mmCIF file of C-alpha atoms in Angstrom:
data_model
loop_
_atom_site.group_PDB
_atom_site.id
_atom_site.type_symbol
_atom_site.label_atom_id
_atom_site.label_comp_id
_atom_site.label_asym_id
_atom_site.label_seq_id
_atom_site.Cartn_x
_atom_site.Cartn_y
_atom_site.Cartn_z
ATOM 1 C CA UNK A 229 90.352 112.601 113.611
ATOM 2 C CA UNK A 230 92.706 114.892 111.348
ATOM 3 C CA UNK A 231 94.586 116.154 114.211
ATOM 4 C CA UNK A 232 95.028 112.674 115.133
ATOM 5 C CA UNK A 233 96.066 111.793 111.494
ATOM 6 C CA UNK A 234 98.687 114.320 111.235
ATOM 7 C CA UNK A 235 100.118 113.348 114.601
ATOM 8 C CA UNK A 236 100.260 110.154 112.871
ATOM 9 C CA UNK A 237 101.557 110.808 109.299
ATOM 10 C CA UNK A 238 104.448 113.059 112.185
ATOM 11 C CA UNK A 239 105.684 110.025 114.238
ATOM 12 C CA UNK A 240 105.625 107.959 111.244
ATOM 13 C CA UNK A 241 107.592 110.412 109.006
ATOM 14 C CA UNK A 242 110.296 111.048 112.102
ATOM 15 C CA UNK A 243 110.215 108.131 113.390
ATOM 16 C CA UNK A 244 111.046 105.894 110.086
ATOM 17 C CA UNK A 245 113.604 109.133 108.974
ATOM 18 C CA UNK A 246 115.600 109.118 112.583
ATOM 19 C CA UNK A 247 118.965 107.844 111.859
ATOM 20 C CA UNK A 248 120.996 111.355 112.585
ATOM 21 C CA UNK A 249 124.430 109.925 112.963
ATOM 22 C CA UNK A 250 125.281 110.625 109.154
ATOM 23 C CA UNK A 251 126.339 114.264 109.739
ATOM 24 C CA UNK A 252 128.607 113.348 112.664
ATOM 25 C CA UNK A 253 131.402 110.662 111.114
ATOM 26 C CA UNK A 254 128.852 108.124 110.874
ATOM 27 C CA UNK A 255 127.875 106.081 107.211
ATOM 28 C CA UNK A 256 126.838 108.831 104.895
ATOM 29 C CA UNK A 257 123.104 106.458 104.950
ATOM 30 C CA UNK A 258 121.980 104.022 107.889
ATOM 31 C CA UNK A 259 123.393 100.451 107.336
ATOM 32 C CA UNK A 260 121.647 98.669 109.868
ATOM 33 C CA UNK A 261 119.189 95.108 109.653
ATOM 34 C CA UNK A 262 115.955 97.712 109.504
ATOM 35 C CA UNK A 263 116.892 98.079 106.103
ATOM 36 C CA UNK A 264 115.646 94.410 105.341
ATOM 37 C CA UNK A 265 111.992 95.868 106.091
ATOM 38 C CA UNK A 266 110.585 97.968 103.621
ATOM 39 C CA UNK A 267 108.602 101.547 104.661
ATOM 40 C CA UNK A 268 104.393 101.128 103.714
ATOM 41 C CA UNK A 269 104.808 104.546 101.748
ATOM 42 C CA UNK A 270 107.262 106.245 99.433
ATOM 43 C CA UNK A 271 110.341 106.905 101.709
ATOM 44 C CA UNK A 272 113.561 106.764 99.443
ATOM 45 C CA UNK A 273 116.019 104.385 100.857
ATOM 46 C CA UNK A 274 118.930 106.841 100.039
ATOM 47 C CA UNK A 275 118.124 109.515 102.273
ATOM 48 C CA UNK A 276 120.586 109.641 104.514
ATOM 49 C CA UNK A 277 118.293 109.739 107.757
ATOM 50 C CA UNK A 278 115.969 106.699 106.398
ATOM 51 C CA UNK A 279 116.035 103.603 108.831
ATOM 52 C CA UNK A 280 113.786 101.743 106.339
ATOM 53 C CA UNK A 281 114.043 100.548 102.363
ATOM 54 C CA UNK A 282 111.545 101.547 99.883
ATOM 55 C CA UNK A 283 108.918 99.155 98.434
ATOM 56 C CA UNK A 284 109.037 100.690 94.813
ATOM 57 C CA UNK A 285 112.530 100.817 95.118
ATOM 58 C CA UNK A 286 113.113 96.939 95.863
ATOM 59 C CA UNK A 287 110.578 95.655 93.301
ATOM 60 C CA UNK A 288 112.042 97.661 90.793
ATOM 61 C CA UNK A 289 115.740 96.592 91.808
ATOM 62 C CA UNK A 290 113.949 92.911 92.245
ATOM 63 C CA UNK A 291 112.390 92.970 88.776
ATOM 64 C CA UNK A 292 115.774 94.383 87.429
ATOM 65 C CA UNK A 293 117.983 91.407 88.695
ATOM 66 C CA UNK A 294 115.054 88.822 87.150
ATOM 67 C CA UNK A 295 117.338 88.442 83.681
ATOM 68 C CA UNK A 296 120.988 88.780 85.293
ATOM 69 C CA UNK A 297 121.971 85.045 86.619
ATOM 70 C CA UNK A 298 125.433 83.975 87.649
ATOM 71 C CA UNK A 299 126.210 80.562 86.929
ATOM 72 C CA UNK A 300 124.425 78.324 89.089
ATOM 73 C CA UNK A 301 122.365 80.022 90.955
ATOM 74 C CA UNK A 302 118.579 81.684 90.598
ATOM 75 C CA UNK A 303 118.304 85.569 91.233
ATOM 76 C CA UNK A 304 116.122 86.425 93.992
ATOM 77 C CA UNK A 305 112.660 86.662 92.970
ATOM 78 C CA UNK A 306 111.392 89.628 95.318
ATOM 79 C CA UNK A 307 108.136 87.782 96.094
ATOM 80 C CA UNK A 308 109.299 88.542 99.823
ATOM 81 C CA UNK A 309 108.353 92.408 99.099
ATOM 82 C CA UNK A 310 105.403 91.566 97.006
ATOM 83 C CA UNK A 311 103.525 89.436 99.355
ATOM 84 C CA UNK A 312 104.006 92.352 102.548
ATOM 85 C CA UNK A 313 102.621 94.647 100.180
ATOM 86 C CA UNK A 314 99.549 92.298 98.967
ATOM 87 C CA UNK A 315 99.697 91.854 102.155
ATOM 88 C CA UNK A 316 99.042 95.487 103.421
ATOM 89 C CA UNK A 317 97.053 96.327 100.407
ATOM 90 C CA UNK A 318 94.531 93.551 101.323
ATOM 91 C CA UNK A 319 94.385 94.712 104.756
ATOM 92 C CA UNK A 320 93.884 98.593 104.553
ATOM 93 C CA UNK A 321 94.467 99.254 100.788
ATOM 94 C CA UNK A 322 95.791 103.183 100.717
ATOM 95 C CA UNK A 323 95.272 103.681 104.337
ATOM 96 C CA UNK A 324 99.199 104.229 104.367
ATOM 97 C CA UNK A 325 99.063 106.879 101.526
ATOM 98 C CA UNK A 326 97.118 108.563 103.694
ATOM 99 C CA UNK A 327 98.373 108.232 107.267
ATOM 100 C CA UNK A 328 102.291 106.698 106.738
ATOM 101 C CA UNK A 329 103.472 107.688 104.105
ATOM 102 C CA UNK A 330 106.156 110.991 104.174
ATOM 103 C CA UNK A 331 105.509 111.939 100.751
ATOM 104 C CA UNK A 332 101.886 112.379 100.714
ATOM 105 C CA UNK A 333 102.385 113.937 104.298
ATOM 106 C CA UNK A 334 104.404 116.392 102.233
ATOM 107 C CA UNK A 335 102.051 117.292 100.021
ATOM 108 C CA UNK A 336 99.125 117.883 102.933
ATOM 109 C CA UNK A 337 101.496 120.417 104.297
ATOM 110 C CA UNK A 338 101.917 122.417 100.789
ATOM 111 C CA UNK A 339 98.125 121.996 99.954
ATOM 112 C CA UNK A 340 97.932 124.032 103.179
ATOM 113 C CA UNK A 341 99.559 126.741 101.912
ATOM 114 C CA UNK A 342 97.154 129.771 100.570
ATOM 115 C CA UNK A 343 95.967 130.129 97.114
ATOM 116 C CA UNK A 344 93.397 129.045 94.586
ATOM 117 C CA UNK A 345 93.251 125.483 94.892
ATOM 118 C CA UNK A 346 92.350 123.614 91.652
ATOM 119 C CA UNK A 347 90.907 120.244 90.965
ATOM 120 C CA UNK A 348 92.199 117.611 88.690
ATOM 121 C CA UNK A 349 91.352 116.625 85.144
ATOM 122 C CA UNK A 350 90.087 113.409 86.141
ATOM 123 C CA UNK A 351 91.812 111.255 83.524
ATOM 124 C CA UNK A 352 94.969 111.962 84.594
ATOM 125 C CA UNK A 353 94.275 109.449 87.784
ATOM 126 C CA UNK A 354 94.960 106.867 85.434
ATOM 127 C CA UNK A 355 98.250 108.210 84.681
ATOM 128 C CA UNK A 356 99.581 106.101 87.868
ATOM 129 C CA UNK A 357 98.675 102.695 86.480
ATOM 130 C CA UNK A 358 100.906 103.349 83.467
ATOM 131 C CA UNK A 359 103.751 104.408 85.491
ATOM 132 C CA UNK A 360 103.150 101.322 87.424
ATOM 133 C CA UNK A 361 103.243 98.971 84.931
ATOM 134 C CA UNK A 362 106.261 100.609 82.396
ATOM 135 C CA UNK A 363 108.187 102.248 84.732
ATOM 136 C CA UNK A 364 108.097 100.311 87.917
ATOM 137 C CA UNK A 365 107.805 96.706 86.071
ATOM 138 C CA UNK A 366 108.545 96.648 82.280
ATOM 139 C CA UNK A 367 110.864 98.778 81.985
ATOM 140 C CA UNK A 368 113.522 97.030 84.422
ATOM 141 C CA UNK A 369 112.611 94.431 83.006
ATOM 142 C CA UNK A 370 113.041 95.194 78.983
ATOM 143 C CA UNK A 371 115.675 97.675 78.897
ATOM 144 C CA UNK A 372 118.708 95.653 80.163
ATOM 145 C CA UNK A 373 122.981 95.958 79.619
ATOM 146 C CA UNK A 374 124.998 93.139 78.043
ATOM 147 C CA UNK A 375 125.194 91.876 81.119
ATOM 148 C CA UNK A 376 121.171 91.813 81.594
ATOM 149 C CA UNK A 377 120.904 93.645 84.375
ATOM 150 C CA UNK A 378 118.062 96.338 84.370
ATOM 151 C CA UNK A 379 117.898 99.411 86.329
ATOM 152 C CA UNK A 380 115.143 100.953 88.314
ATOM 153 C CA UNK A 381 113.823 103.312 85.753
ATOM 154 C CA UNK A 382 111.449 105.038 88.323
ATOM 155 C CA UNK A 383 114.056 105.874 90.542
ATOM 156 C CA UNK A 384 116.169 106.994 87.482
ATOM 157 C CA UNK A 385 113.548 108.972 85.678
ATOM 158 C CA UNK A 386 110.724 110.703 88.024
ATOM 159 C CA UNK A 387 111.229 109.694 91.634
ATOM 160 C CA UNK A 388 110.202 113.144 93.532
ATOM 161 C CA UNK A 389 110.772 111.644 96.681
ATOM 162 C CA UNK A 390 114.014 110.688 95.480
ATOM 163 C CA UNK A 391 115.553 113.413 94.693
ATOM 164 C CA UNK A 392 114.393 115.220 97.616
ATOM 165 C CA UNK A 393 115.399 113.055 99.835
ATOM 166 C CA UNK A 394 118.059 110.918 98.588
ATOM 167 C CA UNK A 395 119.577 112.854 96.061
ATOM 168 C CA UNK A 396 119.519 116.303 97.269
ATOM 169 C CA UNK A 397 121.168 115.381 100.890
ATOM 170 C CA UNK A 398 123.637 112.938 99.259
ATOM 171 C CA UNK A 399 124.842 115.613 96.990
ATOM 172 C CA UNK A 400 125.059 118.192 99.666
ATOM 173 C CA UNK A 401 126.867 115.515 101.997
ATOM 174 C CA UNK A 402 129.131 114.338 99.286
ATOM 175 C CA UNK A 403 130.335 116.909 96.645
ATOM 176 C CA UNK A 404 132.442 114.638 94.750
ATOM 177 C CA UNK A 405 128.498 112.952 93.860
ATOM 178 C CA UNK A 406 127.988 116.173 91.566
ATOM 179 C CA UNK A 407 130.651 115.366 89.029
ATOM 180 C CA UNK A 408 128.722 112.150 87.890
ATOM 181 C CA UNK A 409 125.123 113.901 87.518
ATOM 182 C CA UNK A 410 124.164 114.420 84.318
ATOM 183 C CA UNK A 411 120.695 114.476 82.199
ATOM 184 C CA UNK A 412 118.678 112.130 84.491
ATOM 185 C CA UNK A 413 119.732 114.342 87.673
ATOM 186 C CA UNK A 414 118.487 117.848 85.851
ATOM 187 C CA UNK A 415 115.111 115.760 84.811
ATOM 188 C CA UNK A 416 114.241 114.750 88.054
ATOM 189 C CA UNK A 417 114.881 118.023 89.899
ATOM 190 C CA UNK A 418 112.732 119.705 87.208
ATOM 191 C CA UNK A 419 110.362 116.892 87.683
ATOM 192 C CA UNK A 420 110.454 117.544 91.741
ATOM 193 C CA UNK A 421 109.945 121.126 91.410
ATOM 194 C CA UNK A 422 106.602 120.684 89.281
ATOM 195 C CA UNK A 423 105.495 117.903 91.056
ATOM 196 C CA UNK A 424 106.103 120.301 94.551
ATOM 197 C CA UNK A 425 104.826 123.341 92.961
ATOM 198 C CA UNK A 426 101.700 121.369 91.598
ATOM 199 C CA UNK A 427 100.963 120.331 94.756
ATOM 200 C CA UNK A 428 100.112 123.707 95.986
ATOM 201 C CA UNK A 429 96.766 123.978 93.874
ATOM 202 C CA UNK A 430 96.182 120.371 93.938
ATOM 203 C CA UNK A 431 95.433 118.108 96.508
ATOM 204 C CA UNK A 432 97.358 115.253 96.622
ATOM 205 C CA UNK A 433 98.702 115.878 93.052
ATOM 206 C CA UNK A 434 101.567 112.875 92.815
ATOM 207 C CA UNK A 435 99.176 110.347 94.564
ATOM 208 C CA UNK A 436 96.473 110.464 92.593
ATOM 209 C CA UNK A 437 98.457 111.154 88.832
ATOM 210 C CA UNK A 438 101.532 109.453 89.490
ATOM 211 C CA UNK A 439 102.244 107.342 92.635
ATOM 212 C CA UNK A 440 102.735 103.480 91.203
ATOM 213 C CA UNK A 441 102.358 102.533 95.441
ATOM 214 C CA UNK A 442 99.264 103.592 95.467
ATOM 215 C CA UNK A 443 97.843 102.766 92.011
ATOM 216 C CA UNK A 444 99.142 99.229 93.425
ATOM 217 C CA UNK A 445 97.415 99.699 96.998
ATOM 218 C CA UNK A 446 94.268 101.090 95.391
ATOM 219 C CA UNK A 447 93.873 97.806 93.585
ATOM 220 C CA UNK A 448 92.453 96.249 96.571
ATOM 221 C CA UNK A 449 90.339 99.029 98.047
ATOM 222 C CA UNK A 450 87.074 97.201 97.514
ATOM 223 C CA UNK A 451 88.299 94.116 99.138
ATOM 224 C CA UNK A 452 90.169 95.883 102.543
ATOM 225 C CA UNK A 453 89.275 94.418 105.788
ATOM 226 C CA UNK A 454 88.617 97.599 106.811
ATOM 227 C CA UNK A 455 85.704 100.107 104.596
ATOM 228 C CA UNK A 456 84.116 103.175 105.025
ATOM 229 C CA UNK A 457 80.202 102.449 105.707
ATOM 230 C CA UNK A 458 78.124 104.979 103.888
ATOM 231 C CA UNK A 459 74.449 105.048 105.462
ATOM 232 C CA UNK A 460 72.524 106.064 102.553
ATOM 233 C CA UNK A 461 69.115 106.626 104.788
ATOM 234 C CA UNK A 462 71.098 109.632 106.805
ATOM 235 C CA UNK A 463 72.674 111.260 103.969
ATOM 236 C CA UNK A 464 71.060 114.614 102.506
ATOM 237 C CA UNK A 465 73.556 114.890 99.772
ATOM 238 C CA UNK A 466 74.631 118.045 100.720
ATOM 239 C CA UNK A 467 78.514 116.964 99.302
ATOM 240 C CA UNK A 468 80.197 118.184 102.636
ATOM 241 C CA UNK A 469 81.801 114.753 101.933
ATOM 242 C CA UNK A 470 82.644 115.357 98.117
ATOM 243 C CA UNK A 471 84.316 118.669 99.221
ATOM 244 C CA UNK A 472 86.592 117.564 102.107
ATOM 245 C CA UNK A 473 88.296 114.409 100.239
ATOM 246 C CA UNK A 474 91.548 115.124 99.394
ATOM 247 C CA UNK A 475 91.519 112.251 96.480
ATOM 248 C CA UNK A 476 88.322 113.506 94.687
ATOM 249 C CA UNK A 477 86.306 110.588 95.586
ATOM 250 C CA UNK A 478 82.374 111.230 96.083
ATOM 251 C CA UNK A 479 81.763 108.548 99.223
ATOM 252 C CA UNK A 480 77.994 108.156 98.494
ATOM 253 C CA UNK A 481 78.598 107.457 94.692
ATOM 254 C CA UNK A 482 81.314 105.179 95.156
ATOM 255 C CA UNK A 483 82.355 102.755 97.985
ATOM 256 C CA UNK A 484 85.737 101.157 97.582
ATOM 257 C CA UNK A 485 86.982 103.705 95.009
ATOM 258 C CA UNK A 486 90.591 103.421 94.358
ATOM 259 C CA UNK A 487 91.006 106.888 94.641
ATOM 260 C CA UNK A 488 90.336 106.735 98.576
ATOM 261 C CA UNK A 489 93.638 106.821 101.183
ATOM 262 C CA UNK A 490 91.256 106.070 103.992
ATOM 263 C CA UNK A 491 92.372 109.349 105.423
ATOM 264 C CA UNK A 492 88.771 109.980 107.411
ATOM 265 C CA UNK A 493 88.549 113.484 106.230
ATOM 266 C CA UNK A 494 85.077 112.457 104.994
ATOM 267 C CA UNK A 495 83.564 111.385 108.657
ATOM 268 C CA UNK A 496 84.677 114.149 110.073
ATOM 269 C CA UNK A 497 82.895 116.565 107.272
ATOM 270 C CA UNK A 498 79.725 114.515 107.807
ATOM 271 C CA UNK A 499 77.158 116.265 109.973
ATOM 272 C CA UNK A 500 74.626 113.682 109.271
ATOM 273 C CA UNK A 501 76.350 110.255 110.268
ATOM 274 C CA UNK A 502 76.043 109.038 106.840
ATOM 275 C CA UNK A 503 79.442 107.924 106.918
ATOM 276 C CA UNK A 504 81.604 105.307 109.137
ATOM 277 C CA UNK A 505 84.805 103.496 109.286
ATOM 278 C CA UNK A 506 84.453 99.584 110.349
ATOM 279 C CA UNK A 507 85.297 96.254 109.554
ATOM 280 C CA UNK A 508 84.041 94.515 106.523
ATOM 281 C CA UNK A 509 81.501 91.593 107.343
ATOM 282 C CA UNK A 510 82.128 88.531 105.590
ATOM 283 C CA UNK A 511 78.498 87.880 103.600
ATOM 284 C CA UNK A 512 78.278 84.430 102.696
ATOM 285 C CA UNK A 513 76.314 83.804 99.643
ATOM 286 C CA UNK A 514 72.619 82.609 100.327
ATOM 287 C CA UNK A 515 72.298 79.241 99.740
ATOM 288 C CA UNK A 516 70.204 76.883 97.702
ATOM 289 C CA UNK A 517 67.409 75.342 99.154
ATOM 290 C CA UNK A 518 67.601 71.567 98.043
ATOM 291 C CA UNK A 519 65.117 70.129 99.923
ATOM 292 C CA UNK A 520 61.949 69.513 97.542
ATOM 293 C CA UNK A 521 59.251 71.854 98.217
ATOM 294 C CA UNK A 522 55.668 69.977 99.490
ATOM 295 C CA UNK A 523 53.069 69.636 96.365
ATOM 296 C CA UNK A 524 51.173 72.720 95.324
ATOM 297 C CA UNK A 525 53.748 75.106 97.106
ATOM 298 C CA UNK A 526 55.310 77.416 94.697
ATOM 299 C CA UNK A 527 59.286 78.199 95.476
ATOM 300 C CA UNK B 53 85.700 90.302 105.153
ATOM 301 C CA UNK B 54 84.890 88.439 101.611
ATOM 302 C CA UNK B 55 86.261 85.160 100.683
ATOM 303 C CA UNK B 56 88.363 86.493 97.919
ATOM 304 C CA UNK B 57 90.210 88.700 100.341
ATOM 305 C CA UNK B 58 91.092 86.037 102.839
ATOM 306 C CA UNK B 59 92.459 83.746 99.763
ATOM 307 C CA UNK B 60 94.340 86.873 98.965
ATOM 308 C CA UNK B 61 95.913 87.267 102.503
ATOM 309 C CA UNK B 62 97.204 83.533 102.398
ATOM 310 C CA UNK B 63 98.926 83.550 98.707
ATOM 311 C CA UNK B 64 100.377 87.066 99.956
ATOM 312 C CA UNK B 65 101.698 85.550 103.349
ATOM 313 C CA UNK B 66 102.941 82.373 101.212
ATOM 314 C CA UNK B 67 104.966 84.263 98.742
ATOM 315 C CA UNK B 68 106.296 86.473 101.617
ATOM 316 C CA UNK B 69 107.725 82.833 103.126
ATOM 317 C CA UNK B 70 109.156 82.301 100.195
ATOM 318 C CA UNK B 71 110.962 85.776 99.747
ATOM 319 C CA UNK B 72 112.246 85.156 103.139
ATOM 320 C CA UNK B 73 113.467 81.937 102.723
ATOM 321 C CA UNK B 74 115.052 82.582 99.259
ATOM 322 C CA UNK B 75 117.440 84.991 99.585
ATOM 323 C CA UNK B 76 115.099 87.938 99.388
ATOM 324 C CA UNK B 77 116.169 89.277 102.657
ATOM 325 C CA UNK B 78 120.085 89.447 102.465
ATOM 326 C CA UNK B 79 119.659 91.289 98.542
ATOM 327 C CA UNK B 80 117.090 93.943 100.751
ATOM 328 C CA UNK B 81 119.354 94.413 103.189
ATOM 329 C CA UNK B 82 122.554 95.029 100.677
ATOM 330 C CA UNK B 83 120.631 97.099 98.681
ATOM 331 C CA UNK B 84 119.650 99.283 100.638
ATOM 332 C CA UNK B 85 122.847 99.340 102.193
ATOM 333 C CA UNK B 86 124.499 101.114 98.990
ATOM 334 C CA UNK B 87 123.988 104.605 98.205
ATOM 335 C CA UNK B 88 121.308 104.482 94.856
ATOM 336 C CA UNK B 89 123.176 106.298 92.287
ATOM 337 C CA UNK B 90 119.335 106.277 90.102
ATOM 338 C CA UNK B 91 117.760 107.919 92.542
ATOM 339 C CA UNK B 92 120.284 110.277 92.515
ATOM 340 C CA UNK B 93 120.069 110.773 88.386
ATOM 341 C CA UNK B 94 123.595 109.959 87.882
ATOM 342 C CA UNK B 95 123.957 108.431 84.403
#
């Protein structure tokens, strides 16, 4: 199942990066419709090769446009990007951080790298939500010009997948970029580098501290139409599980933990079949029986 | 799949429609059109 994912998280991370005219005369980034669709994972619309927009991206840019109106007219309201990732998130909650996204494939490829891995202070997961809701929503919001137009502080302030793959290429592309960089450039390339180098030790380390995607996603994990069974009379407890999630998540003390990217890892660790992947079944609620019971029977 | 989900799936799919049909589209597709000088860190 892991080979599989990786072939996956490969075609995905190609496949939505594939526009390889910009080095030959062509627009320095891909201008075509595809960018009305936003990418399931953290893919930065900038980078020259991307076919696809980002999600955090447009709700940030969205949410930044909310207090700027021209005379006589509304400014888009984004709901567009918000219900397709709902949407998604109600599906498959973080199944894309774990199979589509390019960024988290990124950091499965440096976690593969040798050293002493680490695991993380568990308080810091909720680090994401905050990001989520300041940077991502508030802030765009709050902190507006004269004009009241907001900017996507995100983007502006941590973005790692920014910066390596929007801002990095542009730069190299377009030297004359490099004479308007300035504080918020140097932040997020330090940012990058600690976020990259972090990932070495860490599994996972921007998903699970800092990813506002997948604090969103993770919202709906215990609602998903699809769920990981866990089959409590197989399991010995023997935390082969526990050991091969990349998130941190136990499966047999929590089900629907916010924490999981559905990436299967889990299953395949299991040597007991205490663990499956399947649709949820829709439970209706017993009912009431209304019908009055015969004398001298008891309910 | 639990009741609350499938309500979900339909306000999600409704305010999608309503994206689409108000302009949501067109400011996607000019956005990311333009090169994003944030994500860059100029400023």
């Amino acid at each position: 199942m892991n080979a599989f994912r990786r072939l996956v998280q490969t075609l995905i991370t190609l496949g939505t990066n594939s526009y390889l005219l910009f080095p030959f005369g062509g627009p320095v980034i891909y201008q075509g419709p595809l960018k009305a669709i936003c990418h399931p994972g953290l893919n930065c619309y900038s980078c020259p090769a991307a076919l696809l927009s980002c999600p955090v991206g447009a709700v940030q840019n969205f949410v930044a446009g909310l207090r700027y109106t021209q005379a006589g007219s509304l400014p888009p309201l984004g709901t567009m990007v918000l219900g397709y990732l709902g949407f998604i998130g109600t599906l498959v909650g973080r199944l894309p951080c774990g199979w589509l996204c390019p960024f988290g494939f990124l950091q499965d490829l440096l976690y593969l790298l040798p050293g002493r891995k680490l695991s993380l202070w568990p308080p810091l997961r909720y680090l994401k939500y905050v990001v989520l809701v300041v940077m991502v929503l508030l802030m765009p919001l709050v902190v507006v010009d004269r004009y009241g137009l907001g900017h996507p502080w995100f983007c502006k302030l941590l973005c790692p997948s920014g910066t390596l793959l929007g801002a990095l290429p542009l730069l190299a592309l377009k030297p004359a970029l490099w004479e308007t960089v300035g504080f918020y450039f140097w932040n997020k390339i330090t940012l990058m580098v600690l976020i990259l180098l972090a990932s070495v030790p860490i599994s996972r380390f921007f998903c699970r501290t800092l990813c506002p995607l997948g604090a969103f996603y993770g919202l709906f994990n215990r609602l998903t139409l699809i769920k990981l069974d866990y089959l409590a009379g197989n399991c010995v407890h023997c935390k082969a599980c526990a050991k091969a999630c990349p998130t941190g998540v136990v499966p047999y003390e929590t089900q629907g933990s916010p924490e999981c990217i559905m990436c299967l890892k889990c299953i395949d660790a299991c040597h007991f079949h205490a663990l499956d992947f399947g649709l949820r079944q829709y439970k209706e609620a017993p009912r009431r029986l209304t019908a009055p019971l015969p004398p001298g029977k008891n309910p | 799949m639990s009741r609350k989900a499938i309500w979900l799936l339909i306000l999600f799919t409704l305010l999608f429609l309503i994206g689409v049909n108000t302009g949501d589209l067109e400011y996607l597709m000019n956005l990311g059109n333009t090169i994003c000088l944030a994500c860059i860190g100029v400023g």
